[in-house]
Amino acid sequence: MNWNQSKIKNFQKDMLTWYNANKKPLPWREHTEPYAIWISEIMSQQTQVETVIPYYLKFMKKYPTVKDLAHAHDDELLKLWEGLGYYSRARNLKIAANQIMNDFAGGFPSDIDDIKSLQGIGPYTATAIASISFNQAEPAIDGNLMRVSSRLLEIDADISKASSRKVFDENLRKLISDEYPGDFNQSLMDLGSKVCTPKIARCEECPVQKYCQSTSKQTQYNYPVKTKKLKQKDVYYLAFALENSLDQYYLEKRSDKGLLANMWTFPLIEVPKEEYDKVIKDQTRAKIPHSLPDTVSRTQFVGQATHIFSHLKWHMALIAGQPEEYEIKEKTLLDYQAWLSEKDMEKTALAGPQVKLFKLLKEEKI
Ligand code: SF4
């Protein structure tokens, strides 16, 4: 980047003026308290800001301080997170809250390396907190900032490569305002979400069009440079909705490691694609696996649901069944198994795919 100091100062001034006049009114922008900024940043990862607002307000009401979060009950915390997805974020928040209580005497650390040492806080979140809450001139580099700055400065580093971050960091460090680094970062975030969006660059509305190197050459859509993403891997499951005569459903808790850890679902049995396709095609009685209550009778194919993760696509064929009476009364359940009514499920941390399966079951039953 070969801008002189006066051009950089003018650019900062124009961005900050535009931001102050147009900033999105978000509840966490009412102050710069690091706990609130942290929660909002973690919730906003992979999630639209409009979706985050009600979750953020509920979360701050339930856990207004780091101490409250450190003492949160796991099931309640996950229940509050239900619908936001990527549940490891919620689990990491609690772990980090305990780190703050134990390693920093309950006070949110201000040193950038200390912030990065907290569970679940990566470089972007650490720099967002450091700039917004502690006024440190740290560029908060996420997809938005990379897109906007790559168009502004014609940066052709491939944004899908981790090594490109250094290139963006070097350029944005020259641009960031020392006086208002938090507002400067947020001004670029807002520009990226409102004006210089992935699909449309509204250059005629852009407050910094005169500085933009790509717009004058009409090359803005060549940026950011990005190699193709890998396709999600398809995984196939038979899901079993077993309902007893007390209107309860049999659910299992997933293991405490890996995808959807500690969340509850109908039993899910992974099967090869051919077997899955056969169940869908025949819609016939599916064999209940040995691990489930073994006297289930009258099984029936209900329908299909899919759930997409960043790297996987789950295809789920839902099969309903009813166990014999003695199964419910006499079988001793292990602590990862439960018969739950619909009301019980409202208080239980359900995995995203489970919410879809239960919705499908209810729709098909009506
Ligand atoms: Fe993006 Fe256009 Fe503004 Fe350049 S002028 S930053 S391409 S919106």
Coordinates of C-alpha atoms in Angstrom, one line a residue, residues 35-328:
Y35 CA -17.9 -9.0 28.5
A36 CA -20.8 -7.7 26.3
I37 CA -18.6 -7.3 23.3
W38 CA -17.2 -10.8 23.7
I39 CA -20.6 -12.4 24.0
S40 CA -21.9 -10.5 20.9
E41 CA -18.8 -11.4 18.9
I42 CA -19.0 -15.1 19.7
M43 CA -22.7 -15.2 18.9
S44 CA -22.3 -13.3 15.6
Q45 CA -19.8 -15.9 14.3
Q46 CA -21.6 -17.8 11.5
T47 CA -24.9 -16.1 12.4
Q48 CA -26.8 -13.2 11.0
V49 CA -26.8 -10.2 13.3
E50 CA -30.6 -9.9 13.3
T51 CA -30.8 -13.5 14.5
V52 CA -28.3 -12.8 17.3
I53 CA -30.1 -9.8 18.9
P54 CA -32.8 -11.7 20.8
Y55 CA -30.3 -14.4 21.8
Y56 CA -27.9 -11.8 23.1
L57 CA -30.6 -10.0 25.1
K58 CA -31.8 -13.2 26.7
F59 CA -28.2 -14.3 27.4
M60 CA -27.2 -11.0 29.1
K61 CA -30.3 -11.2 31.2
K62 CA -29.6 -14.7 32.4
Y63 CA -25.8 -14.3 32.7
P64 CA -25.1 -10.5 33.2
T65 CA -21.5 -11.0 34.4
V66 CA -18.5 -13.3 33.8
K67 CA -19.1 -14.8 37.2
D68 CA -22.7 -15.7 36.4
L69 CA -21.5 -17.4 33.2
A70 CA -18.7 -19.3 35.0
H71 CA -21.4 -20.8 37.2
A72 CA -23.9 -21.5 34.4
H73 CA -25.6 -24.9 34.4
D74 CA -24.6 -26.7 31.2
D75 CA -28.1 -27.8 30.2
E76 CA -29.5 -24.3 30.7
L77 CA -26.6 -22.7 28.8
L78 CA -27.1 -25.0 25.9
K79 CA -30.8 -24.6 26.0
L80 CA -30.4 -20.8 25.7
W81 CA -28.1 -21.4 22.7
E82 CA -30.6 -23.7 20.9
G83 CA -31.1 -22.5 17.4
L84 CA -27.8 -20.6 17.1
G85 CA -25.9 -23.8 16.2
Y86 CA -22.2 -24.5 16.6
Y87 CA -22.7 -25.4 20.3
S88 CA -19.0 -25.6 21.0
R89 CA -19.1 -21.8 21.1
A90 CA -21.4 -21.9 24.2
R91 CA -19.3 -24.5 25.9
N92 CA -16.1 -22.5 25.2
L93 CA -17.7 -19.3 26.7
K94 CA -18.2 -21.1 30.0
I95 CA -14.7 -22.5 30.0
A96 CA -13.3 -19.0 29.2
A97 CA -15.4 -17.4 31.9
N98 CA -13.8 -19.8 34.4
Q99 CA -10.4 -18.9 33.1
I100 CA -11.2 -15.2 33.7
M101 CA -12.3 -16.0 37.2
N102 CA -9.3 -18.2 38.0
D103 CA -6.4 -16.6 36.0
F104 CA -7.5 -12.9 35.9
A105 CA -9.3 -12.5 39.3
G106 CA -12.6 -12.1 37.5
G107 CA -11.5 -9.1 35.5
F108 CA -11.6 -9.3 31.7
P109 CA -7.9 -9.1 30.5
S110 CA -6.9 -6.2 28.3
D111 CA -3.6 -7.6 26.9
I112 CA -4.1 -9.0 23.4
D113 CA -2.1 -12.2 24.2
D114 CA -4.1 -12.7 27.4
I115 CA -7.4 -12.3 25.5
K116 CA -6.2 -14.8 22.9
S117 CA -5.4 -17.3 25.7
L118 CA -9.1 -17.6 26.5
Q119 CA -10.9 -20.7 25.3
G120 CA -12.7 -20.1 22.0
I121 CA -11.2 -16.7 21.3
G122 CA -9.4 -16.5 18.0
P123 CA -7.4 -13.7 16.4
Y124 CA -10.5 -11.9 15.0
T125 CA -12.5 -11.9 18.3
A126 CA -9.4 -10.9 20.3
T127 CA -8.7 -7.9 18.1
A128 CA -12.4 -6.9 18.1
I129 CA -12.4 -6.8 21.9
A130 CA -9.0 -5.1 22.2
S131 CA -10.0 -2.4 19.7
I132 CA -13.6 -1.8 20.8
S133 CA -13.2 -2.2 24.6
F134 CA -9.6 -1.3 25.2
N135 CA -9.0 1.2 22.4
Q136 CA -6.0 -0.7 21.0
A137 CA -5.1 -0.2 17.3
E138 CA -5.7 -3.8 16.3
P139 CA -7.3 -4.5 13.0
A140 CA -10.2 -7.0 13.5
I141 CA -9.8 -9.1 10.3
D142 CA -12.8 -11.2 9.3
G143 CA -14.4 -12.0 5.9
N144 CA -16.0 -8.5 5.7
L145 CA -12.7 -6.6 6.3
M146 CA -10.9 -8.8 3.9
R147 CA -13.5 -8.3 1.2
V148 CA -13.6 -4.5 1.7
S149 CA -9.9 -4.0 2.0
S150 CA -9.1 -6.3 -1.0
R151 CA -11.4 -4.2 -3.2
L152 CA -10.1 -0.9 -1.8
L153 CA -6.5 -1.7 -2.2
E154 CA -6.6 -4.5 -4.8
I155 CA -5.1 -7.0 -2.5
D156 CA -4.9 -10.3 -4.4
A157 CA -3.9 -12.6 -1.5
D158 CA -6.2 -15.7 -1.5
I159 CA -8.5 -15.3 1.5
S160 CA -9.1 -19.0 1.8
K161 CA -5.4 -19.4 2.8
A162 CA -4.5 -18.8 6.5
S163 CA -1.2 -17.3 5.4
S164 CA -3.0 -14.4 3.6
R165 CA -4.1 -13.0 6.9
K166 CA -0.6 -11.5 7.4
V167 CA -1.0 -9.6 4.2
F168 CA -4.3 -8.1 5.3
D169 CA -3.0 -7.4 8.7
E170 CA 0.0 -5.5 7.4
N171 CA -2.2 -3.3 5.1
L172 CA -4.9 -2.7 7.7
R173 CA -2.4 -1.7 10.4
K174 CA -1.4 1.2 8.2
L175 CA -5.0 2.2 7.8
I176 CA -6.5 1.9 11.3
S177 CA -7.2 5.0 13.3
D178 CA -5.1 5.2 16.5
E179 CA -7.6 7.5 18.1
Y180 CA -10.8 5.4 17.4
P181 CA -9.7 1.9 16.5
G182 CA -12.9 0.3 17.7
D183 CA -15.1 2.6 15.7
F184 CA -12.8 2.3 12.7
N185 CA -13.0 -1.5 12.7
Q186 CA -16.8 -1.4 13.1
S187 CA -17.1 1.2 10.3
L188 CA -15.4 -1.3 7.9
M189 CA -17.6 -4.1 9.2
D190 CA -20.7 -2.0 8.5
L191 CA -19.5 -1.0 5.1
G192 CA -18.9 -4.6 4.3
S193 CA -22.4 -5.6 5.4
K194 CA -24.4 -2.7 4.0
V195 CA -22.5 -1.2 1.0
C196 CA -19.6 -3.4 -0.2
T197 CA -21.4 -6.7 0.1
P198 CA -20.3 -10.1 -1.3
K199 CA -22.7 -10.0 -4.2
I200 CA -23.2 -6.3 -4.8
A201 CA -20.7 -3.5 -4.4
R202 CA -22.8 -0.3 -4.2
C203 CA -20.0 1.9 -5.2
E204 CA -22.2 4.9 -6.0
E205 CA -23.3 5.0 -2.3
C206 CA -19.9 4.2 -0.9
P207 CA -18.4 6.9 1.4
V208 CA -14.8 6.0 0.4
Q209 CA -15.3 5.5 -3.4
K210 CA -12.7 8.1 -4.2
Y211 CA -10.0 6.1 -2.4
C212 CA -11.0 2.7 -3.9
Q213 CA -8.5 1.3 -6.3
S214 CA -10.8 -1.4 -7.9
T215 CA -13.9 0.7 -8.6
S216 CA -12.2 3.0 -11.0
K217 CA -11.1 0.0 -13.0
Q218 CA -14.4 -1.8 -12.6
T219 CA -12.5 -4.8 -11.1
Q220 CA -14.3 -4.8 -7.8
Y221 CA -15.9 -8.2 -8.4
N222 CA -12.5 -9.8 -9.0
Y223 CA -12.0 -9.3 -5.2
P224 CA -11.6 -11.0 -2.8
V225 CA -9.6 -13.7 -4.4
K226 CA -10.8 -17.1 -3.1
T227 CA -10.2 -20.7 -4.1
K228 CA -13.3 -23.0 -4.3
K229 CA -14.6 -24.4 -1.0
L230 CA -14.7 -28.1 -0.5
K231 CA -18.1 -29.7 -0.8
Q232 CA -19.7 -31.0 2.4
K233 CA -19.4 -34.7 2.9
D234 CA -22.8 -36.6 2.8
V235 CA -23.6 -38.8 5.8
Y236 CA -26.7 -41.0 6.0
Y237 CA -28.7 -41.8 9.2
L238 CA -31.8 -43.7 10.1
A239 CA -33.4 -41.8 13.0
F240 CA -35.8 -43.6 15.3
A241 CA -38.7 -41.8 17.0
L242 CA -39.9 -44.3 19.6
E243 CA -43.0 -43.2 21.4
N244 CA -44.5 -45.0 24.4
S245 CA -48.1 -45.0 25.6
L246 CA -47.3 -42.1 28.0
D247 CA -46.6 -39.8 25.0
Q248 CA -42.9 -39.9 25.8
Y249 CA -40.1 -40.2 23.3
Y250 CA -36.9 -42.1 23.7
L251 CA -33.8 -39.8 23.4
E252 CA -30.1 -40.4 23.8
K253 CA -27.4 -37.9 24.9
R254 CA -24.4 -37.7 22.5
S255 CA -20.9 -38.1 23.9
D256 CA -19.2 -35.2 25.5
K257 CA -16.7 -34.9 22.6
G258 CA -17.1 -34.1 19.0
L259 CA -20.0 -32.8 16.9
L260 CA -23.1 -31.8 19.0
A261 CA -21.4 -33.0 22.2
N262 CA -23.8 -33.5 25.1
M263 CA -26.9 -32.7 23.1
W264 CA -30.0 -34.9 23.0
T265 CA -31.3 -36.6 19.8
F266 CA -33.5 -39.5 18.7
P267 CA -31.2 -42.5 18.3
L268 CA -29.3 -42.1 15.0
I269 CA -27.8 -45.0 13.2
E270 CA -25.3 -44.2 10.5
V271 CA -25.9 -46.4 7.4
P272 CA -24.4 -46.7 3.9
K273 CA -26.1 -44.6 1.2
E274 CA -27.5 -47.8 -0.5
E275 CA -29.3 -48.8 2.7
Y276 CA -30.6 -45.3 3.3
D277 CA -31.9 -45.1 -0.3
K278 CA -33.6 -48.5 0.1
V279 CA -35.5 -47.3 3.2
I280 CA -36.6 -44.2 1.3
K281 CA -37.6 -46.1 -1.8
D282 CA -39.5 -49.0 -0.1
Q283 CA -40.8 -47.0 2.8
T284 CA -41.1 -50.3 4.5
R285 CA -40.6 -51.5 8.0
A286 CA -37.0 -50.6 9.0
K287 CA -35.2 -53.0 11.3
I288 CA -34.7 -51.6 14.8
P289 CA -31.1 -51.9 15.9
H290 CA -30.1 -54.0 18.9
S291 CA -29.0 -51.0 20.9
L292 CA -32.5 -49.6 21.1
P293 CA -35.4 -50.8 23.2
D294 CA -35.7 -54.2 21.6
T295 CA -39.4 -54.9 21.7
V296 CA -40.4 -52.1 19.3
S297 CA -43.2 -53.0 17.0
R298 CA -45.1 -51.3 14.3
T299 CA -42.4 -49.2 12.7
Q300 CA -43.3 -46.7 10.0
F301 CA -41.4 -44.5 7.7
V302 CA -42.2 -40.8 8.4
G303 CA -40.1 -38.7 6.0
Q304 CA -36.6 -37.2 5.5
A305 CA -34.8 -34.2 6.9
T306 CA -31.3 -32.8 6.2
H307 CA -29.0 -30.7 8.3
I308 CA -25.9 -29.0 7.1
F309 CA -22.8 -28.4 9.1
S310 CA -19.7 -26.5 7.8
H311 CA -18.1 -29.8 6.6
L312 CA -20.9 -32.4 6.6
K313 CA -24.4 -32.8 5.3
W314 CA -26.6 -35.1 7.3
H315 CA -29.4 -37.0 5.5
M316 CA -31.9 -38.4 8.0
A317 CA -34.7 -40.9 7.3
L318 CA -37.1 -40.8 10.2
I319 CA -38.8 -44.0 11.4
A320 CA -41.5 -44.0 14.0
G321 CA -42.1 -47.0 16.3
Q322 CA -43.8 -48.0 19.5
P323 CA -42.2 -50.2 22.2
E324 CA -44.1 -52.8 24.3
E325 CA -45.4 -51.6 27.7
Y326 CA -43.0 -53.6 29.9
E327 CA -40.1 -52.0 28.1
I328 CA -40.9 -48.7 29.6

